[in-house]
Structure formats: C-alpha cells, structure tokens
Amino acid sequence: MIVVLLSQSFAPEDYAIGTWYMRNGSLSHSGVQALSGAVTGPDLRCSYGGLTGEGDPLVADINGDGFNEIVFSSYSPARVWAFRGSDCTLLWNTSISTTSWGTAAIGELLPSSSGLEIVATAWNGNVYALRGTDGSIIWNRSLDGSFLQSSVAIMDVDGDGAGEVFVEATSNLYALRGNDGSTIWSRSITGASHRYNSPAIYDVDGDGLYEVVAAYGSTLVVLDAQTGSLEYSVSIGSTDGSPTVADLDGDGDADIVIGTSSGRVVAIDGPSGTVLWNVGVGGNNRGTPSVFDINGDGVKEVVIGDASGNMVYALRGTDGATVWSYSRTYSYEQSLARKMGDIDGDGEIEMVITSYGSRVGSSPMFVILNAVTGTPEWTYDVAGDGTEGAAIGDVDNDNCMEVLVVPDWTSGGGLRVFDSSTPISDCDIIGYDDPTYYEERSNVRTSLEVMVIPGGLKISTLNAAWIRIYSSDGRLVRRTYTENGDVTLSLPSGIYVVKVEGRNLQKVTVVR
C-alpha cells in the first residue's frame, strides 16, 4: 500500500495522520499517530542541540514546499524554531521576548498567504502568530495575566477557511481571530489553576458544530466554539490538566476524560455531561490523557501519567479499571509523555515515555513501552538530559512516521529524531485493512468495510446505516444514508475517515 499524505490546513479531529499540528497531535488530544513506522531502536536520524522546553515538537509543511518541517517553541532561549524535517537543519528562529512553556499550534490563519501559520504563547501573557515561510511575526497579542503556560489550539470552527485560535490565559479562555488576534469571545476563568491547560476542539454532541472542551479550577466546561456560550459544566475536582475526547464506552457518542490534581480520572458522557466513572489512581494526574484501543479488544483504554508518583496507568475506557501500570522516573508537566502509535510496524501499539530532570541511577530518560503489556521494548540514555515533550510524525516524507523528543526546561539536550536504521517507505495506517463489526442487541450484525475504487469509495455496512465521511483535517465532507448496506461515493484524492453513525465503527482510507 502506498499512502499519499496530502497537505492539511488544521489538525485532524481524532488522531494524527503523518503530521503533528498541536499538543497531543489532534483536536481531540488523543495522543495517537495513525501512520505506522519502522523504528525498532534508538537510531538517531538527526538532532539539534541547545534547546530547552516542555511542549511538544510539531510536524507539518509550514512553508508550502511539499515537505514537512519541525516546529518547536522553546523555553530557553525564548524562541520559535523551524527545522527541515529530513535533516534537522535550522530554517529560521524568531524571538518571542520571554519564556515559552506551552505547545504551539499550526494552522491556516491567512488562506491567501503561502504556507501555514504558527501560534505560540509566552510567559509574559502574550500570544504570537508567525508565518511558516520565514518566521516573521504577523501579530502579537497581550492577554490577561503574566504566567501564560497553556498550549494553543487552532481550528476553523465557523467554516470560513481561516482558523480561530483558542487559548487559556490567567483570567479568561479566549477565542481569537487568526488574521489579527482580536477577540471573538472570552469566558472568565478567574481564580482558576490552569497554567498548563489546553482546550480540545470537537463536535461533542454530534450536531455537526464544534465545541470547546476546557477545564480550570475544579470545573470542566463545554462551550459553543463559535459564540462561547455555555452548553454545560461538570464539577470534577481540582485540576490544571487538559481534557481528551473519545468514544470510551462504544455507544457511538463522544466522551470526555480528564485527570485531576488529586489523583482522580473522570470520564464524562459528551452529549449529556453525565459522569460515567470517577476513579482514583496516582497522586497528580494533570497530564493530558491519551486514548486508543491499545490491545485490540474493541474497547478503548485511557493512558495517563501521575506527575508526582512516577507512574503511568492504562485504564479501561468503559469503567476506569486498571489494565496495567508502569513505574518511571519523575516527569513533571508532561507526566511521562504517553504518545502512542505502531512505532515499529509490528501491528502492536507502542508508547513514548519521557522523564523530566536528571537521570536517577541507571534509569533511562527515554523509553518506548509496549502499550499492550506495559513493558519496555527499548530505551535511550540521554546521559543526564531530561526529556519532556514528544511527538510522532513523518518528518522526512517517506510515508512512515518517526519519533521526536525535546529536552525539559533544565537540560538543554536539544531536539532528537529517531528513525529506522534501514531505509523504509510506505507504511500502513492503523486500522486500514481491519474490518470492524458491531453486534446489535437484536443480533443483526453491522459492519464497516471500505474499498477504494477509481475516484472514490465503495462502502458496505451489511444493513441500513447513516455514514459520515471526514477529511484528514477533521471536516465533515459527506453524510449519506444507505438503505441496503452498500453505497458508492465519488471523492477527490485525499485521506478520509469513514464513520458509521451511532456505532463505534470507523476506518481511515486513502482515495487516489
């Protein structure tokens, strides 16, 4: 199979496909890379030294040349950096005045301009928008407060082709116009502890419109993304973490999961706001949960790290029961990274684990964990350099993913990219060839099988069903009904996510 990764304008909705546009890779914060790879050990493709930080590195074609670049907003020096993905050569770097701890985001803010744009936060309360072509600053907006460490989300929620910017400051959650940084709406979050929060952007209630899902203090809110109006709020306990959106219980609806500072993990039904489960694991679970069916049993798992207890937990999505736990050296804000994908192409999911601070004894600072068993597959000793932010993406455009890691804010070890020691190309997309079945209560089987045909797709569900087709940047491009279980659709070339409404069925496919 040859996968052609076409350029995107925004982060995909459910999981990254080749790129890594924002914190945890997608608008849902799932932390999953769908494009597989062939990275079987600590083989460095390239590196760039002398940087520190806490946010994720990003992967996207920011200058429109057809090749992916790497973007990183560093703590010290306080700059936004762009590197050539193939060899880590520096393309440009731009000062943003003061320290940056959050993850930047990439998106289309100026559709008439070449390339994409980057938005980064700074500790002085400012937000900066930069051109991907040369790093020049488009606008610089001062928000309230001076301890801005949250990460940015960019999405075109009103459908005009230009992205809006969503970010939490000290006293308000903001939606900003991408072209000039002016306020569309803001919502007061005065007195909240939310320095490290990042909002998720998702169609939580299935109405075809986006919501903003954010947490602050002891409250999780779901807001209309276009107006900022409150749809509902849920008391969850003290948190300065970020929510993740996924269908945890297999009912076809979106759910929300978030960790708290008191060691709880809370799952919420997306459309209604009803708490599904609330379990206690660890001491401080403020890291963003990552969500995927890691063991292939048809049930998604929630993976979260305890920032104070040196643990990573995999919890069953239906009830929060512990599947496995793994002990690691202290990781602080990233809470042991937990980015997931089929890193080595063996058909099983692996997980990226980073560790903040100085090396303790013989414990390595970077670990690739088998997500099925919770055991290490291989490690990399960075000789005292703590590692913090991580990402998984196709940096060299070989249609296989690579693993990226950056140092914590104290060590200055620099950007590192791990790749296969043997050149390989055209890797699979997770779930591409896997038929998915759903057994209804009436014992009438519904399936989802997708066949690529010239100019489109042939889809079979066995029985009558509504089908939604999403583009790789998360846009709903087609909604259709099949009476007899078969439908043929004409679609332009691209990567699509095919979903059956009301079922936990979806597949990623490629139209050429």
Coordinates of C-alpha atoms in Angstrom, one line a residue:
M1 CA 0.0 0.0 0.0
I2 CA 1.2 3.5 -0.9
V3 CA -0.1 6.2 1.4
V4 CA 0.0 9.7 -0.1
L5 CA -0.2 12.2 2.7
L6 CA -1.7 15.4 1.3
S7 CA -1.2 18.8 2.9
Q8 CA -3.7 19.7 5.6
S9 CA -4.8 23.0 7.0
F10 CA -5.7 22.0 10.5
A11 CA -5.1 19.3 13.0
P12 CA -7.1 16.1 12.3
E13 CA -10.1 15.6 14.6
D14 CA -9.4 12.2 16.2
Y15 CA -5.7 11.3 15.7
A16 CA -2.7 12.5 13.8
I17 CA -2.1 11.0 10.3
G18 CA 1.6 11.8 9.4
T19 CA 1.6 15.3 10.8
W20 CA 1.5 16.6 14.4
Y21 CA -0.2 20.0 14.4
M22 CA -0.8 20.7 18.1
R23 CA -0.5 19.3 21.6
N24 CA -1.2 15.5 21.6
G25 CA -1.5 15.6 17.8
S26 CA -5.2 16.1 17.2
L27 CA -8.1 18.3 18.1
S28 CA -9.4 15.6 20.4
H29 CA -6.0 15.4 22.3
S30 CA -5.9 11.6 21.7
G31 CA -2.1 11.4 21.5
V32 CA -2.3 8.8 18.7
Q33 CA -0.4 8.7 15.4
A34 CA -2.3 6.6 12.9
L35 CA 0.6 6.3 10.4
S36 CA 2.9 3.4 11.4
G37 CA 6.7 3.3 11.3
A38 CA 9.7 1.1 11.4
V39 CA 11.6 2.5 14.4
T40 CA 12.9 -0.6 16.2
G41 CA 15.6 1.0 18.4
P42 CA 17.4 4.2 19.4
D43 CA 18.7 5.1 16.0
L44 CA 19.1 8.9 15.6
R45 CA 18.2 10.3 12.3
C46 CA 19.2 13.9 13.2
S47 CA 19.4 16.3 16.1
Y48 CA 19.8 20.0 17.0
G49 CA 21.3 20.9 20.4
G50 CA 21.0 23.8 22.8
L51 CA 17.2 24.0 23.3
T52 CA 15.1 23.5 26.4
G53 CA 11.3 23.4 26.8
E54 CA 8.2 21.5 27.9
G55 CA 5.9 21.5 24.9
D56 CA 5.6 19.0 22.0
P57 CA 7.6 19.5 18.8
L58 CA 5.3 19.8 15.8
V59 CA 5.4 18.3 12.3
A60 CA 3.8 19.9 9.3
D61 CA 4.5 21.5 5.9
I62 CA 4.6 25.1 7.2
N63 CA 6.1 26.8 4.1
G64 CA 4.2 25.1 1.3
D65 CA 7.2 23.4 -0.3
G66 CA 5.6 19.9 -0.1
F67 CA 7.9 18.7 2.6
N68 CA 7.3 18.5 6.4
E69 CA 9.1 20.8 8.8
I70 CA 9.6 20.5 12.6
V71 CA 8.5 23.4 14.8
F72 CA 9.3 23.9 18.4
S73 CA 8.6 26.7 20.9
S74 CA 11.5 26.7 23.4
Y75 CA 11.8 27.7 27.0
S76 CA 15.4 28.8 26.6
P77 CA 16.2 30.6 24.5
A78 CA 12.7 32.1 24.2
R79 CA 12.2 31.4 20.6
V80 CA 10.1 29.6 18.0
W81 CA 12.3 27.3 15.8
A82 CA 11.7 25.7 12.4
F83 CA 13.8 22.9 11.2
R84 CA 14.0 20.9 7.9
G85 CA 12.4 17.6 8.7
S86 CA 14.8 15.5 6.7
D87 CA 18.0 16.5 8.5
C88 CA 17.1 18.9 11.4
T89 CA 18.8 21.8 9.5
L90 CA 17.7 25.2 11.0
L91 CA 15.4 27.1 8.6
W92 CA 14.6 30.1 10.9
N93 CA 14.1 31.1 14.5
T94 CA 12.2 34.0 15.9
S95 CA 12.4 35.6 19.4
I96 CA 9.1 35.8 21.3
S97 CA 10.6 38.0 24.1
T98 CA 10.0 35.8 27.1
T99 CA 10.0 32.2 28.2
S100 CA 7.6 29.8 26.4
W101 CA 6.5 26.6 28.1
G102 CA 3.4 25.6 26.3
T103 CA 3.0 23.7 23.0
A104 CA 2.5 25.9 19.9
A105 CA -0.1 25.1 17.2
I106 CA 0.0 25.1 13.4
G107 CA -3.0 26.1 11.2
E108 CA -4.3 28.2 8.3
L109 CA -4.8 31.7 9.7
L110 CA -4.3 33.6 6.4
P111 CA -5.7 31.5 3.5
S112 CA -4.4 33.9 0.8
S113 CA -0.8 33.6 2.0
S114 CA 1.7 30.9 1.3
G115 CA 2.2 28.1 3.8
L116 CA 0.7 27.8 7.2
E117 CA 0.9 29.8 10.4
I118 CA 2.2 29.1 13.9
V119 CA 0.8 30.4 17.2
A120 CA 2.8 30.3 20.4
T121 CA 2.3 31.5 23.9
A122 CA 4.9 33.3 26.1
W123 CA 5.2 33.5 29.9
N124 CA 4.6 37.3 29.8
G125 CA 1.0 36.7 28.9
N126 CA 1.5 37.3 25.1
V127 CA 0.4 35.2 22.2
Y128 CA 2.4 35.4 18.9
A129 CA 1.3 34.4 15.4
L130 CA 4.1 33.7 12.9
R131 CA 4.4 33.0 9.2
G132 CA 5.6 29.5 8.5
T133 CA 7.5 30.6 5.4
D134 CA 10.0 32.8 7.3
G135 CA 9.0 33.1 11.0
S136 CA 8.0 36.7 10.7
I137 CA 5.5 37.9 13.3
I138 CA 2.0 38.6 12.0
W139 CA 0.6 39.8 15.3
N140 CA 1.4 39.9 18.9
R141 CA -1.5 39.9 21.3
S142 CA -1.2 40.6 25.1
L143 CA -3.7 38.6 27.1
D144 CA -4.6 38.9 30.8
G145 CA -2.0 37.8 33.4
S146 CA 1.7 37.1 33.1
F147 CA 2.0 33.4 33.7
L148 CA 0.7 32.0 30.4
Q149 CA 1.9 28.4 30.0
S150 CA -1.1 26.9 28.3
S151 CA -1.0 25.3 24.9
V152 CA -2.8 26.6 21.8
A153 CA -5.5 25.0 19.6
I154 CA -6.3 26.2 16.1
M155 CA -9.4 25.2 14.1
D156 CA -11.8 26.8 11.6
V157 CA -14.9 26.4 13.6
D158 CA -17.1 28.8 11.5
G159 CA -16.2 27.3 8.1
D160 CA -14.8 30.5 6.5
G161 CA -11.4 28.8 5.6
A162 CA -9.4 30.7 8.3
G163 CA -8.6 29.2 11.6
E164 CA -9.6 30.6 15.0
V165 CA -7.1 30.5 18.0
F166 CA -8.2 29.0 21.3
V167 CA -6.1 29.6 24.4
E168 CA -6.5 29.8 28.2
A169 CA -4.8 32.8 30.0
T170 CA -4.8 33.7 33.7
S171 CA -8.4 35.1 33.9
N172 CA -10.1 34.2 30.6
L173 CA -10.5 31.5 28.0
Y174 CA -10.2 33.2 24.6
A175 CA -11.3 32.6 21.0
L176 CA -9.2 34.9 18.8
R177 CA -9.4 35.7 15.1
G178 CA -6.5 34.1 13.4
N179 CA -5.8 37.0 11.0
D180 CA -5.2 39.7 13.6
G181 CA -5.5 38.2 17.1
S182 CA -8.6 40.2 18.0
T183 CA -11.1 38.7 20.5
I184 CA -14.1 36.9 19.1
W185 CA -15.3 35.9 22.6
S186 CA -13.8 35.3 26.0
R187 CA -15.1 33.5 29.1
S188 CA -14.0 34.3 32.6
I189 CA -12.0 31.7 34.5
T190 CA -10.8 34.0 37.3
G191 CA -9.1 32.3 40.2
A192 CA -8.5 29.0 38.4
S193 CA -5.4 26.9 38.4
H194 CA -4.9 26.3 34.7
R195 CA -1.3 27.2 33.8
Y196 CA -0.8 24.0 31.7
N197 CA -4.3 23.6 30.2
S198 CA -5.1 23.2 26.6
P199 CA -8.6 23.2 25.2
A200 CA -9.8 20.4 23.0
I201 CA -12.0 21.3 19.9
Y202 CA -14.6 18.7 19.0
D203 CA -18.1 18.1 17.9
V204 CA -19.0 16.7 21.3
D205 CA -22.8 16.4 20.8
G206 CA -22.8 15.2 17.2
D207 CA -24.7 18.2 15.8
G208 CA -22.1 19.0 13.1
L209 CA -20.8 22.1 15.0
Y210 CA -17.7 22.3 17.1
E211 CA -17.5 22.7 20.9
V212 CA -14.6 23.9 23.1
V213 CA -13.8 21.5 25.9
A214 CA -11.8 23.0 28.7
A215 CA -11.0 22.7 32.4
Y216 CA -10.0 25.1 35.1
G217 CA -10.1 25.1 38.8
S218 CA -12.5 22.3 39.6
T219 CA -14.7 22.7 36.6
L220 CA -14.9 21.2 33.1
V221 CA -16.9 23.2 30.6
V222 CA -18.3 22.5 27.1
L223 CA -18.8 25.7 25.2
D224 CA -20.2 26.5 21.7
A225 CA -16.9 27.2 19.8
Q226 CA -18.4 30.0 17.7
T227 CA -20.1 32.0 20.4
G228 CA -18.5 30.8 23.7
S229 CA -21.9 30.2 25.2
L230 CA -22.0 27.5 27.9
E231 CA -23.6 24.2 26.9
Y232 CA -22.8 22.6 30.3
S233 CA -20.3 22.4 33.1
V234 CA -19.3 19.5 35.4
S235 CA -17.5 19.6 38.8
I236 CA -14.5 17.3 38.5
G237 CA -12.2 18.3 41.4
S238 CA -9.1 20.4 41.3
T239 CA -7.2 20.2 38.0
D240 CA -4.8 22.2 35.8
G241 CA -4.8 19.4 33.2
S242 CA -6.3 19.1 29.7
P243 CA -9.3 17.0 28.6
T244 CA -9.3 14.4 25.8
V245 CA -12.4 13.5 23.7
A246 CA -13.1 9.9 22.5
D247 CA -15.8 7.3 22.4
L248 CA -14.9 5.4 25.6
D249 CA -18.0 3.1 26.0
G250 CA -18.6 2.2 22.4
D251 CA -22.1 3.8 22.1
G252 CA -21.1 6.0 19.1
D253 CA -21.1 9.2 21.1
A254 CA -18.1 11.3 22.1
D255 CA -17.0 11.1 25.7
I256 CA -14.6 13.3 27.7
V257 CA -11.8 12.1 30.0
I258 CA -9.6 14.2 32.3
G259 CA -7.2 13.8 35.2
T260 CA -7.2 15.8 38.4
S261 CA -4.5 17.1 40.7
S262 CA -5.8 14.9 43.5
G263 CA -5.2 11.7 41.6
R264 CA -8.7 11.1 40.1
V265 CA -9.5 10.3 36.5
V266 CA -13.0 11.3 35.4
A267 CA -14.9 10.2 32.3
I268 CA -18.0 12.2 31.2
D269 CA -20.6 11.4 28.5
G270 CA -20.1 14.1 25.9
P271 CA -23.7 14.9 24.8
S272 CA -25.2 15.0 28.3
G273 CA -22.4 15.8 30.7
T274 CA -23.2 12.8 32.9
V275 CA -20.2 11.4 34.8
L276 CA -19.6 7.8 33.5
W277 CA -16.9 6.9 36.1
N278 CA -14.6 8.6 38.5
V279 CA -11.6 6.5 39.7
G280 CA -8.6 7.2 41.9
V281 CA -5.1 6.3 40.6
G282 CA -1.9 8.1 41.5
G283 CA -1.4 11.5 43.2
N284 CA -1.5 14.1 40.4
N285 CA -2.9 13.2 37.0
R286 CA -2.8 16.6 35.4
G287 CA -1.1 15.3 32.2
T288 CA -3.3 15.1 29.1
P289 CA -4.8 11.5 28.8
S290 CA -4.1 9.6 25.7
V291 CA -6.8 7.3 24.4
F292 CA -6.8 4.4 22.0
D293 CA -7.7 0.7 21.8
I294 CA -4.1 -0.4 22.7
N295 CA -4.7 -4.1 22.9
G296 CA -7.2 -4.6 20.0
D297 CA -10.0 -5.9 22.2
G298 CA -12.5 -3.4 20.8
V299 CA -12.5 -1.2 23.9
K300 CA -10.5 2.0 24.1
E301 CA -8.1 2.5 27.0
V302 CA -7.2 5.7 28.8
V303 CA -3.4 6.1 29.5
I304 CA -2.4 8.8 32.0
G305 CA 0.7 9.6 34.0
D306 CA 1.0 10.6 37.7
A307 CA 3.2 13.7 37.8
S308 CA 4.1 13.2 41.4
G309 CA 4.1 9.4 41.8
N310 CA 6.3 8.4 38.8
M311 CA 3.6 6.1 37.4
V312 CA 1.8 5.5 34.1
Y313 CA -1.6 3.9 34.2
A314 CA -3.7 2.2 31.5
L315 CA -7.4 2.3 32.4
R316 CA -10.2 0.5 30.7
G317 CA -12.4 3.1 28.9
T318 CA -15.7 1.6 29.9
D319 CA -15.2 1.7 33.7
G320 CA -11.8 3.0 34.6
A321 CA -10.5 -0.3 35.8
T322 CA -6.6 -0.6 35.8
V323 CA -5.3 -2.7 32.9
W324 CA -1.7 -2.2 33.8
S325 CA 0.7 0.3 35.5
Y326 CA 4.3 1.1 34.9
S327 CA 6.8 3.0 37.2
R328 CA 9.1 5.6 35.8
T329 CA 11.4 8.4 36.9
Y330 CA 9.7 11.7 37.7
S331 CA 8.4 13.5 34.6
Y332 CA 6.6 16.6 35.9
E333 CA 4.4 18.5 33.5
Q334 CA 4.2 16.1 30.6
S335 CA 3.6 13.3 33.0
L336 CA 5.6 10.8 31.0
A337 CA 4.5 11.9 27.5
R338 CA 2.5 8.9 26.5
K339 CA 2.3 9.5 22.8
M340 CA 1.1 6.3 21.0
G341 CA 1.4 4.6 17.6
D342 CA 2.6 1.5 15.9
I343 CA 6.2 2.7 16.0
D344 CA 7.9 -0.4 14.7
G345 CA 5.3 -1.6 12.3
D346 CA 4.7 -4.9 14.1
G347 CA 0.9 -4.4 14.4
E348 CA 1.0 -3.6 18.1
I349 CA 0.8 -0.2 19.7
E350 CA 3.9 1.4 21.4
M351 CA 4.1 4.3 23.7
V352 CA 6.6 7.1 24.1
I353 CA 7.7 7.7 27.7
T354 CA 9.8 10.7 28.7
S355 CA 11.3 11.6 32.0
Y356 CA 11.9 15.1 33.4
G357 CA 15.1 16.0 35.4
S358 CA 18.4 14.4 36.0
R359 CA 19.0 10.7 35.5
V360 CA 18.3 8.7 38.6
G361 CA 20.7 5.7 39.0
S362 CA 20.6 3.6 35.8
S363 CA 17.1 4.6 34.8
P364 CA 17.0 5.8 31.2
M365 CA 15.3 9.1 30.4
F366 CA 13.5 7.9 27.3
V367 CA 11.6 4.7 26.9
I368 CA 9.5 3.0 24.2
L369 CA 6.8 1.0 26.0
N370 CA 4.7 -1.9 24.6
A371 CA 1.2 -0.5 25.2
V372 CA -0.4 -3.9 25.2
T373 CA 1.7 -5.2 28.2
G374 CA 3.1 -2.0 29.8
T375 CA 6.7 -3.3 29.4
P376 CA 9.7 -1.6 27.8
E377 CA 10.7 -2.5 24.3
W378 CA 13.8 -0.3 24.1
T379 CA 15.3 2.7 25.8
Y380 CA 17.7 5.6 25.1
D381 CA 20.1 7.0 27.7
V382 CA 20.5 10.7 27.2
A383 CA 23.2 10.9 29.8
G384 CA 21.6 13.2 32.4
D385 CA 19.5 15.2 29.9
G386 CA 15.8 15.1 31.0
T387 CA 13.3 14.6 28.2
E388 CA 9.9 16.3 28.1
G389 CA 7.8 17.0 25.0
A390 CA 7.4 14.3 22.4
A391 CA 5.7 13.7 19.1
I392 CA 5.3 11.1 16.4
G393 CA 5.2 12.2 12.7
D394 CA 6.6 11.8 9.2
V395 CA 9.4 14.3 9.3
D396 CA 11.1 13.1 6.1
N397 CA 8.1 12.5 3.8
D398 CA 8.8 8.8 3.4
N399 CA 5.2 7.9 4.4
C400 CA 6.5 6.3 7.6
M401 CA 6.5 8.0 11.0
E402 CA 9.5 9.0 13.1
V403 CA 9.7 9.7 16.9
L404 CA 10.7 13.2 18.1
V405 CA 11.7 14.2 21.6
V406 CA 12.9 17.5 23.1
P407 CA 14.6 18.2 26.5
D408 CA 13.0 19.5 29.6
W409 CA 13.4 23.1 30.6
T410 CA 16.6 22.5 32.6
S411 CA 18.9 20.3 30.5
G412 CA 19.4 21.8 27.1
G413 CA 20.0 18.5 25.3
G414 CA 18.2 19.6 22.1
L415 CA 15.8 18.1 19.5
R416 CA 16.3 14.4 18.7
V417 CA 14.6 12.5 15.8
F418 CA 14.6 8.7 15.9
D419 CA 14.1 6.7 12.7
S420 CA 14.6 3.3 11.2
S421 CA 18.2 2.2 10.8
T422 CA 17.3 0.7 7.5
P423 CA 15.5 3.0 4.9
I424 CA 11.8 2.1 4.5
S425 CA 8.8 3.8 3.0
D426 CA 5.1 3.5 2.5
C427 CA 4.0 2.3 5.9
D428 CA 0.4 1.3 6.8
I429 CA -2.3 3.4 8.6
I430 CA -3.6 1.8 11.7
G431 CA -6.9 0.0 11.0
Y432 CA -6.7 0.5 7.3
D433 CA -7.2 -3.2 6.4
D434 CA -9.1 -4.2 9.5
P435 CA -12.9 -4.9 9.0
T436 CA -14.8 -3.8 12.1
Y437 CA -18.0 -5.4 13.3
Y438 CA -20.7 -4.3 15.8
E439 CA -23.2 -6.8 17.3
E440 CA -26.5 -5.1 17.9
R441 CA -28.9 -6.1 20.7
S442 CA -31.2 -7.6 18.1
N443 CA -28.3 -9.7 16.9
V444 CA -28.3 -8.1 13.5
R445 CA -24.7 -7.5 12.5
T446 CA -23.5 -4.2 11.3
S447 CA -20.1 -3.9 9.7
L448 CA -17.9 -1.3 8.1
E449 CA -15.8 -2.3 5.1
V450 CA -14.3 0.2 2.8
M451 CA -13.0 -0.4 -0.7
V452 CA -11.0 2.2 -2.7
I453 CA -12.3 2.4 -6.3
P454 CA -11.2 4.8 -9.1
G455 CA -12.3 8.3 -8.0
G456 CA -13.9 7.3 -4.7
L457 CA -15.0 4.7 -2.2
K458 CA -17.4 1.7 -2.1
I459 CA -18.7 1.2 1.4
S460 CA -20.5 -1.8 2.9
T461 CA -22.3 -1.9 6.3
L462 CA -24.4 -5.0 5.7
N463 CA -27.5 -3.2 6.9
A464 CA -29.1 0.2 6.7
A465 CA -27.0 3.0 8.2
W466 CA -26.0 6.6 8.2
I467 CA -22.4 7.2 7.1
R468 CA -20.2 10.2 7.8
I469 CA -17.1 11.0 5.7
Y470 CA -14.5 13.3 7.3
S471 CA -11.4 14.8 5.6
S472 CA -8.0 14.3 7.2
D473 CA -8.2 17.8 8.9
G474 CA -11.5 16.8 10.6
R475 CA -14.0 18.4 8.3
L476 CA -17.3 16.6 7.6
V477 CA -17.4 16.3 3.8
R478 CA -20.2 13.9 3.2
R479 CA -23.2 12.5 5.2
T480 CA -25.2 9.8 3.4
Y481 CA -27.7 7.0 4.1
T482 CA -27.6 3.5 2.7
E483 CA -30.8 1.5 2.7
N484 CA -29.4 -1.9 1.8
G485 CA -25.9 -1.5 3.3
D486 CA -24.0 -0.6 0.2
V487 CA -23.1 2.8 -1.1
T488 CA -20.6 4.2 -3.7
L489 CA -19.2 7.7 -3.3
S490 CA -17.2 9.9 -5.6
L491 CA -14.4 11.8 -3.7
P492 CA -11.3 13.7 -4.7
S493 CA -7.9 12.4 -3.8
G494 CA -7.1 12.5 -0.1
I495 CA -7.2 10.8 3.2
Y496 CA -10.7 10.2 4.8
V497 CA -12.1 8.9 8.0
V498 CA -15.3 6.8 7.4
K499 CA -17.7 6.5 10.3
V500 CA -21.0 4.7 10.9
E501 CA -23.3 7.0 12.9
G502 CA -24.4 5.5 16.3
R503 CA -21.8 2.8 16.1
N504 CA -18.2 2.5 17.4
L505 CA -17.1 1.9 13.8
Q506 CA -14.6 3.9 11.8
K507 CA -11.8 3.4 9.3
V508 CA -9.1 5.6 7.7
T509 CA -8.8 5.2 4.0
V510 CA -7.0 6.8 1.1
V511 CA -8.5 7.9 -2.2
R512 CA -6.1 8.5 -5.1

